[in-house]
mmCIF file of C-alpha atoms in Angstrom:
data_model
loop_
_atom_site.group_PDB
_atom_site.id
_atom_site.type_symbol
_atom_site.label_atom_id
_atom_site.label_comp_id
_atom_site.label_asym_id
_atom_site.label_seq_id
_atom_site.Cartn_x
_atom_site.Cartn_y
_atom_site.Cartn_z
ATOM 1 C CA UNK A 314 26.521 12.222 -26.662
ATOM 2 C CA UNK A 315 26.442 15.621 -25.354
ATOM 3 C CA UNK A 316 26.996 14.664 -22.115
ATOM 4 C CA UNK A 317 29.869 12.458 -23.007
ATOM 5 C CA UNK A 318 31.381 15.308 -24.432
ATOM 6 C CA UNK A 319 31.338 17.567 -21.396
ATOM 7 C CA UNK A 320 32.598 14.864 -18.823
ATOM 8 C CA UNK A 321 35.354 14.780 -21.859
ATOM 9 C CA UNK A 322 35.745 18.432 -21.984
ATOM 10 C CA UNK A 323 36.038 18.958 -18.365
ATOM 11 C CA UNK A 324 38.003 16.148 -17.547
ATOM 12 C CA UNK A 325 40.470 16.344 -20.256
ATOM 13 C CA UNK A 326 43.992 18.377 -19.493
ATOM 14 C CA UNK A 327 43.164 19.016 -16.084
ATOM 15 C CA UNK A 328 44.472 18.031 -12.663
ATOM 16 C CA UNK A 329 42.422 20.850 -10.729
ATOM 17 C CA UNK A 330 40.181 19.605 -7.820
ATOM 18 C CA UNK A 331 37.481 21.582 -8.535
ATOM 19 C CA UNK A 332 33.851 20.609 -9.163
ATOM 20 C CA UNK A 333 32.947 18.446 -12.739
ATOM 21 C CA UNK A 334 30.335 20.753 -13.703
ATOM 22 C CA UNK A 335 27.998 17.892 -15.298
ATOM 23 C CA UNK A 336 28.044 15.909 -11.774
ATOM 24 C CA UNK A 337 27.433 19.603 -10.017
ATOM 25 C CA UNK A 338 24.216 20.034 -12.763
ATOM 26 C CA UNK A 339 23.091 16.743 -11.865
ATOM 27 C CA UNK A 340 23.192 17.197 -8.063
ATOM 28 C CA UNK A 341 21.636 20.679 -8.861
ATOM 29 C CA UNK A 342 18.762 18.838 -10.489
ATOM 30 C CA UNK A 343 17.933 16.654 -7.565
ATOM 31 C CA UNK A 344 18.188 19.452 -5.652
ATOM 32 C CA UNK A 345 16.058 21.741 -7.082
ATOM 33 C CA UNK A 346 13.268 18.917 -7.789
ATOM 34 C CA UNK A 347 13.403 17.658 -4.224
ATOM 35 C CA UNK A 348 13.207 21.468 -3.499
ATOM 36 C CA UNK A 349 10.954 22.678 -5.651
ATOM 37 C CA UNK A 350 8.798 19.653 -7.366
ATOM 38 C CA UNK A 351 8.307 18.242 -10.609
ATOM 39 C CA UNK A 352 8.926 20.433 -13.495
ATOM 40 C CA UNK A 353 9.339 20.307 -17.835
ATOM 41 C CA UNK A 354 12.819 20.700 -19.482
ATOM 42 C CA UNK A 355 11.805 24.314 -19.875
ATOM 43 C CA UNK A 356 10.254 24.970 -16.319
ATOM 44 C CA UNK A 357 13.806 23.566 -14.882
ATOM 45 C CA UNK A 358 16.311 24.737 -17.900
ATOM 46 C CA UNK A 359 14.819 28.261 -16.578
ATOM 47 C CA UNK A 360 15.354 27.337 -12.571
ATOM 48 C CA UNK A 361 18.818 26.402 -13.114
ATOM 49 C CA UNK A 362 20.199 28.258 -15.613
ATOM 50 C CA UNK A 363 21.094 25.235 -17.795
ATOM 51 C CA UNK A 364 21.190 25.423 -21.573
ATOM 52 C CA UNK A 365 18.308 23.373 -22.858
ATOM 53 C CA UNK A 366 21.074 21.810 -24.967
ATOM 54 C CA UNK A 367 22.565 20.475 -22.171
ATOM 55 C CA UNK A 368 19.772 19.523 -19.555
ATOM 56 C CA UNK A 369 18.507 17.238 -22.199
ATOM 57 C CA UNK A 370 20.940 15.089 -22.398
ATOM 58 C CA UNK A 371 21.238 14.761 -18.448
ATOM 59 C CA UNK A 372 17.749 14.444 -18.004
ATOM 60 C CA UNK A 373 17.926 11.683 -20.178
ATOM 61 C CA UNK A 374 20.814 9.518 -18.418
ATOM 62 C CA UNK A 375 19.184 10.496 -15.283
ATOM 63 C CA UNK A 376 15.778 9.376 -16.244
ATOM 64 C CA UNK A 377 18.024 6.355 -17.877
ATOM 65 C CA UNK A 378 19.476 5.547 -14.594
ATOM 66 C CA UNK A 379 16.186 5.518 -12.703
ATOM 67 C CA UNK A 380 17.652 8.983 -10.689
ATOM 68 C CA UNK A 381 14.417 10.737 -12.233
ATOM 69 C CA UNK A 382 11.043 9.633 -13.633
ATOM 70 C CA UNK A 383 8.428 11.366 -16.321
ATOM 71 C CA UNK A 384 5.157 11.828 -15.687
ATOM 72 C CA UNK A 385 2.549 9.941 -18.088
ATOM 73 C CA UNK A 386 2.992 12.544 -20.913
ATOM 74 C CA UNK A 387 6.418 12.199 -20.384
ATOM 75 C CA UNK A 388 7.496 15.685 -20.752
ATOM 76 C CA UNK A 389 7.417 16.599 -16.492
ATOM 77 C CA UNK A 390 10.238 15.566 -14.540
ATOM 78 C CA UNK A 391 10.192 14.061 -11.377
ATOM 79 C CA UNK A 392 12.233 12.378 -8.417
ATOM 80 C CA UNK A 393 13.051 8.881 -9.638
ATOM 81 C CA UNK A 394 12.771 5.506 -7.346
ATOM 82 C CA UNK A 395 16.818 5.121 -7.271
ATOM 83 C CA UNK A 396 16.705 8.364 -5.099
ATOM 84 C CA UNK A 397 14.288 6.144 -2.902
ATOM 85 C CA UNK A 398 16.863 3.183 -3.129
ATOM 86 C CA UNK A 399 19.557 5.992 -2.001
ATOM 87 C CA UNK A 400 17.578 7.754 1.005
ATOM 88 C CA UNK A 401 16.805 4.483 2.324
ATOM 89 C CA UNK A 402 20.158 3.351 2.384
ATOM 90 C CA UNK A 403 21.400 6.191 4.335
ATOM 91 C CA UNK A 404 18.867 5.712 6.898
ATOM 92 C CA UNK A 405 19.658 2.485 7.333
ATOM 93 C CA UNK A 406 23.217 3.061 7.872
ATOM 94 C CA UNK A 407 23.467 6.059 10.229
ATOM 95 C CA UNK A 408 24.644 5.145 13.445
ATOM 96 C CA UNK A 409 22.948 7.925 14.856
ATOM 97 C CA UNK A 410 19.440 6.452 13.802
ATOM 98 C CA UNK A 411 20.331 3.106 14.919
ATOM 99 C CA UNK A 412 20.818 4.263 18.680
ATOM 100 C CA UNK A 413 17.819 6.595 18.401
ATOM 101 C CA UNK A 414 15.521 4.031 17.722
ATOM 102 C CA UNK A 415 14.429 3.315 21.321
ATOM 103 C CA UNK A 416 14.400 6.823 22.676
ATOM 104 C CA UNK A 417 12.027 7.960 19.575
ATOM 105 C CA UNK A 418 9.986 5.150 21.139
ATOM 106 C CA UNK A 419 10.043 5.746 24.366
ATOM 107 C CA UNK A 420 9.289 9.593 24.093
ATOM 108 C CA UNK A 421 6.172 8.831 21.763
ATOM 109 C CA UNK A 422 4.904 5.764 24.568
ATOM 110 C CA UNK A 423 5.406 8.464 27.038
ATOM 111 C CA UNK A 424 3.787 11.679 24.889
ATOM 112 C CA UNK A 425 1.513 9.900 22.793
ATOM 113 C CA UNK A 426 2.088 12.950 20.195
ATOM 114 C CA UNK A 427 4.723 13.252 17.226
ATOM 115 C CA UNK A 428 7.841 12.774 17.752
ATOM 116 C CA UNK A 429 10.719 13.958 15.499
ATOM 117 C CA UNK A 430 14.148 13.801 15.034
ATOM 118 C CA UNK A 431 16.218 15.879 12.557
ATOM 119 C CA UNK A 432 19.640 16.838 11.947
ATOM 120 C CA UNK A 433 21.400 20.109 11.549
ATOM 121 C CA UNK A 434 22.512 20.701 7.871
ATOM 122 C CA UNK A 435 23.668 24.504 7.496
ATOM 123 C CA UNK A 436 21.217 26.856 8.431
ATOM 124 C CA UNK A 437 18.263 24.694 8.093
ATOM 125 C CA UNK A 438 17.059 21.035 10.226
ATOM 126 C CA UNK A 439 15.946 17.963 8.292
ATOM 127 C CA UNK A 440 13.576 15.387 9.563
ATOM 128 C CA UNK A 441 15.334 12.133 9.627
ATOM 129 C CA UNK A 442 13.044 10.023 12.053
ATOM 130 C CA UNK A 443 9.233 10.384 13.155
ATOM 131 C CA UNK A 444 6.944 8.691 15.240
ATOM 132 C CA UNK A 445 3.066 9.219 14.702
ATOM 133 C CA UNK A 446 1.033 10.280 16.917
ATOM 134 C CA UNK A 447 -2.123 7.816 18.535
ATOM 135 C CA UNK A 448 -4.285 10.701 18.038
ATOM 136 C CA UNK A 449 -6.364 11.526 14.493
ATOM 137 C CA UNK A 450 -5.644 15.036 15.009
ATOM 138 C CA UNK A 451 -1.657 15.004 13.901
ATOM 139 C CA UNK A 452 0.625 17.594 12.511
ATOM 140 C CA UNK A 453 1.400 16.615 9.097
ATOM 141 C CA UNK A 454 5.103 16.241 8.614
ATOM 142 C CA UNK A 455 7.797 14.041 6.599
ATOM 143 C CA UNK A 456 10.839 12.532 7.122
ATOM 144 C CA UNK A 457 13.039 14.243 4.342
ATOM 145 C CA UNK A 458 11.659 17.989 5.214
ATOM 146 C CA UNK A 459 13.630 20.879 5.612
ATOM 147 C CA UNK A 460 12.884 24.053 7.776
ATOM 148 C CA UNK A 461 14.884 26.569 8.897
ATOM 149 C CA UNK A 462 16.465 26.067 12.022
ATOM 150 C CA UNK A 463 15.328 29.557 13.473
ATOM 151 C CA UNK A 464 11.855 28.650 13.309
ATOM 152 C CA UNK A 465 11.570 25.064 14.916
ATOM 153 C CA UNK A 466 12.072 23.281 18.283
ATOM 154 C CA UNK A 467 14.438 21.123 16.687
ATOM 155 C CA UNK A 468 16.736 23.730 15.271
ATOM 156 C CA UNK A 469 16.667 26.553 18.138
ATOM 157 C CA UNK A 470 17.948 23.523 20.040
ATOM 158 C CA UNK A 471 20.776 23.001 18.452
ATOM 159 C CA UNK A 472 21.222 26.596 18.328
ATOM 160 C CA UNK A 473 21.466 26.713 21.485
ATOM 161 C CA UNK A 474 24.612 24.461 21.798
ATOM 162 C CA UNK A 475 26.579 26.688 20.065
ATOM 163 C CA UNK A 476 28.727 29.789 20.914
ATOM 164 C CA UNK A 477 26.667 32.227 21.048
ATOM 165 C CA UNK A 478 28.718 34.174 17.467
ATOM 166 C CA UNK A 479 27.965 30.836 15.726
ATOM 167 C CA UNK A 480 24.283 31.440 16.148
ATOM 168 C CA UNK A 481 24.200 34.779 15.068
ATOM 169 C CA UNK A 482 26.173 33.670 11.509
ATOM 170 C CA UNK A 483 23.331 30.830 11.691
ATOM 171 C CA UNK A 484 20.441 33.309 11.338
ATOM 172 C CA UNK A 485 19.834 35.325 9.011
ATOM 173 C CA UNK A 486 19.174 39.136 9.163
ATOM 174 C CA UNK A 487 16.204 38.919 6.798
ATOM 175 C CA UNK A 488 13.993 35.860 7.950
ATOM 176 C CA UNK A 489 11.275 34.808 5.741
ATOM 177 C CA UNK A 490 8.043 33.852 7.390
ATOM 178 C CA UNK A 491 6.511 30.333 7.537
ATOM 179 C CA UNK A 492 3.637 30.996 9.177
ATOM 180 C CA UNK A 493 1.845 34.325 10.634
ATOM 181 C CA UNK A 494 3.394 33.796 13.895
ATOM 182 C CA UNK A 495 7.024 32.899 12.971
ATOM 183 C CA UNK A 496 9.414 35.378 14.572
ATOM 184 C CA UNK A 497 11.169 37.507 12.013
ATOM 185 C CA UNK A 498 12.977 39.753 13.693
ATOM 186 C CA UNK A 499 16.671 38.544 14.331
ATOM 187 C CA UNK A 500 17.512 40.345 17.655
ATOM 188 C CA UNK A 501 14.091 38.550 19.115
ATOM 189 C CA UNK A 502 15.132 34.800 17.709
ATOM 190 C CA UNK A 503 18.718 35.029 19.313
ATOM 191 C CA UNK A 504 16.696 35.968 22.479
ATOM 192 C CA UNK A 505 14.920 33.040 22.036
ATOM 193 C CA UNK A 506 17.367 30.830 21.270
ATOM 194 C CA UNK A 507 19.598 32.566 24.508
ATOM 195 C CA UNK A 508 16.881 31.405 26.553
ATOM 196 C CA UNK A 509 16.939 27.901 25.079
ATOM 197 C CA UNK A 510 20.369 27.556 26.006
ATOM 198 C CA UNK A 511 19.324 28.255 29.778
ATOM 199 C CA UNK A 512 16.465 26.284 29.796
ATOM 200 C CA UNK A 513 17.838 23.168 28.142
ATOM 201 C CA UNK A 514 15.543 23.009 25.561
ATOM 202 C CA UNK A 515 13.373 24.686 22.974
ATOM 203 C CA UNK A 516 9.854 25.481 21.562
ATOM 204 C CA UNK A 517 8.248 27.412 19.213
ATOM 205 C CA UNK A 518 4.041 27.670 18.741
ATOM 206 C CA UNK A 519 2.568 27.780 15.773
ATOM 207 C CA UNK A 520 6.161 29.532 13.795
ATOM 208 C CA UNK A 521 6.569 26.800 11.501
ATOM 209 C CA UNK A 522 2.610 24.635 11.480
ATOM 210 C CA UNK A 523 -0.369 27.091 12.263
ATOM 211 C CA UNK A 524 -2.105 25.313 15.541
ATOM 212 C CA UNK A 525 0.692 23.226 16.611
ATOM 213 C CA UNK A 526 3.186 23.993 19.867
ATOM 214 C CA UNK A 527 6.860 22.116 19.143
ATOM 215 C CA UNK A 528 8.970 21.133 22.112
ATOM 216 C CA UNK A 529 12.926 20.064 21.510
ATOM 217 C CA UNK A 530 15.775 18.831 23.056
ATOM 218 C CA UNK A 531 19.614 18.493 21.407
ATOM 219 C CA UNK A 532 20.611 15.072 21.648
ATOM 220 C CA UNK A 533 24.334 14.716 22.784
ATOM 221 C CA UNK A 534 24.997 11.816 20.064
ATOM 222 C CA UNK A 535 28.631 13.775 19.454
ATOM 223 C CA UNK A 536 30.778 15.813 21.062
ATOM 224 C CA UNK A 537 28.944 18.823 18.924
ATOM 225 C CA UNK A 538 25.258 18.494 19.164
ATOM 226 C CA UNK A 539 24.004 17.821 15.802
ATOM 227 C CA UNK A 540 20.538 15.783 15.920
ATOM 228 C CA UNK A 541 17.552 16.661 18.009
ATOM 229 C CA UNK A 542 14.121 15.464 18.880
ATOM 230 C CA UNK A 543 11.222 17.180 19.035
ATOM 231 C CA UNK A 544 7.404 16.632 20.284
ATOM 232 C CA UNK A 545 4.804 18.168 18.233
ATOM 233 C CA UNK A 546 1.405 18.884 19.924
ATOM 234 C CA UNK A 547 -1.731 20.398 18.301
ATOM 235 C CA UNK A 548 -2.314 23.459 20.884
ATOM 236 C CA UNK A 549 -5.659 21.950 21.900
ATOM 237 C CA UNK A 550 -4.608 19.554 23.555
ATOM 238 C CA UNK A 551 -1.981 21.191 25.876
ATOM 239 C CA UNK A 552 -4.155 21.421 28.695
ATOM 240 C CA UNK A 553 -4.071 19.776 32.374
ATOM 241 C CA UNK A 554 -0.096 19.993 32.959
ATOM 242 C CA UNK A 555 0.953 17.811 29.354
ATOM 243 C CA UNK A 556 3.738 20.476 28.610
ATOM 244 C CA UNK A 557 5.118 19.904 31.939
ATOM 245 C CA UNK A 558 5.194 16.351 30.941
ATOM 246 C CA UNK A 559 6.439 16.566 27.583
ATOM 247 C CA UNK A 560 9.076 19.204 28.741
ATOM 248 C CA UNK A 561 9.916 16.856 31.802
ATOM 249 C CA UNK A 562 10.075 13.861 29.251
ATOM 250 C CA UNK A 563 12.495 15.661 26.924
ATOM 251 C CA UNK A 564 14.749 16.817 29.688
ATOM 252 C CA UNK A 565 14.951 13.328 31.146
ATOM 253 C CA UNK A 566 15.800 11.604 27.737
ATOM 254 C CA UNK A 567 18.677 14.486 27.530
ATOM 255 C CA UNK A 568 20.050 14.032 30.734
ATOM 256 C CA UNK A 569 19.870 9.916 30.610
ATOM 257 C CA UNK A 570 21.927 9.714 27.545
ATOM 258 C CA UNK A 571 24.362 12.618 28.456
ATOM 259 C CA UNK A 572 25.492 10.260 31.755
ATOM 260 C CA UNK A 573 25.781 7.373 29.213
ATOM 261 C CA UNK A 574 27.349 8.265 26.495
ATOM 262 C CA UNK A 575 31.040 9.312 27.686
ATOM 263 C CA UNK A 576 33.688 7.701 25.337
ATOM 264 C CA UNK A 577 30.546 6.102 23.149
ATOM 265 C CA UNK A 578 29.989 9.284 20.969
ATOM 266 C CA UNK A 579 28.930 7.865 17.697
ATOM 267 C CA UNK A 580 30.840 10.795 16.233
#
């Protein structure tokens, strides 16, 4: 009932475009769970700023709608299986995905390591593909993550296709660390990211998984570079000429579908 009565409130007497704030509180939710994890009507009534009042009755017709889920006790809140239902469906329908199937295979045939590929959104990079490694010893990642672009492979990539003011907007003066390692000071990761865009591609070593050296390549799927793949190797195994290889594999991938795709941008 209360929610009824703001969708009524806000939509009543009003032409203006702007945002319906119950539909902005419910994206907020999903955000901040997917963001943040699991939390009580108080623990996220506190995160967003929403009167108690009011989250109640969304978390109600979200947990209704199967958007969200309670825990046993039913008092913790949690991502619901229709968010599943919803992810999955976008995967499935991205073009982008489709025709990166067989390169995400042929790089991990070729590597034998992790493959990834993720997709610029903002400031940060989200995983939206991975191939495992054949080896026990794996970095531990999942499609769905987001990391700052600054501090992987995958981002600094992208970066790198970008005029060179458009990367500076893109990261930020104060830069949170990941890891020990992960480069905080600004001037250093445009540096990085300048020599990125000379080299072709990018890496980063141990910045955003302690032990692990990232390798990436932008992907020219569009006429501005918005997905990447990276290869993900645990340090230890970087010996006897493999980052030749998997910088050599990268580049080639790159280069192959640059001559191919032309007018067949799938943006």
């Amino acid at each position: 009932m209360q929610l009824q009565k703001e969708l009524r409130s806000e939509t009543n007497g009003s032409n203006d475009a702007g945002p319906v704030k119950s539909a902005a509180r419910a994206l907020d939710l999903l955000d901040d769970i997917a963001a943040n994890g699991p939390g009580t009507q108080l623990q996220l009534s506190t995160r967003l700023n929403i009167p108690k009042s009011s989250l109640h009755a969304l978390l109600r017709t979200m947990t209704d709608r199967g958007w969200l889920q309670t825990d046993p006790t039913g008092s913790v809140y949690q991502l619901g299986i229709h968010s599943l239902v919803v992810s999955s469906a976008y995967l499935d329908g991205d073009p982008v995905l489709a025709r990166a199937t067989a390169v995400l295979d042929e790089v991990a045939a070729a590597t034998e390591e992790t493959v990834h590929l993720g997709r610029l959104d903002g400031a940060d990079v989200i995983y939206t593909a991975k191939r495992e490694s054949v080896h026990p010893l794996r970095m531990h990642s999942a499609v769905g993550r987001r990391l700052p672009a600054y501090a992987t492979s995958l981002g600094r990539a992208l970066l790198a296709e970008m005029p060179v003011e458009s990367r500076r907007d893109l990261v930020p003066e104060s830069i949170a660390a990941i890891t020990p390692n992960t480069t905080t000071d600004k001037d250093a990761v445009l540096e990085i990211i300048d020599r990125a865009a000379y080299q072709g591609y990018a890496t980063e070593s141990e910045e955003s998984c302690m032990g692990v050296r990232c390798f990436g390549v932008a992907l020219p799927f569009g006429h501005h570079a918005v997905d990447a793949m990276s290869v993900a190797v645990p340090i230890s195994r970087l010996g006897d000429g493999r980052e030749d290889l998997i910088i050599e594999t990268l580049l080639s991938v790159k280069s192959r579908l640059a001559a191919v795709q032309g007018n067949s941008l799938v943006r």
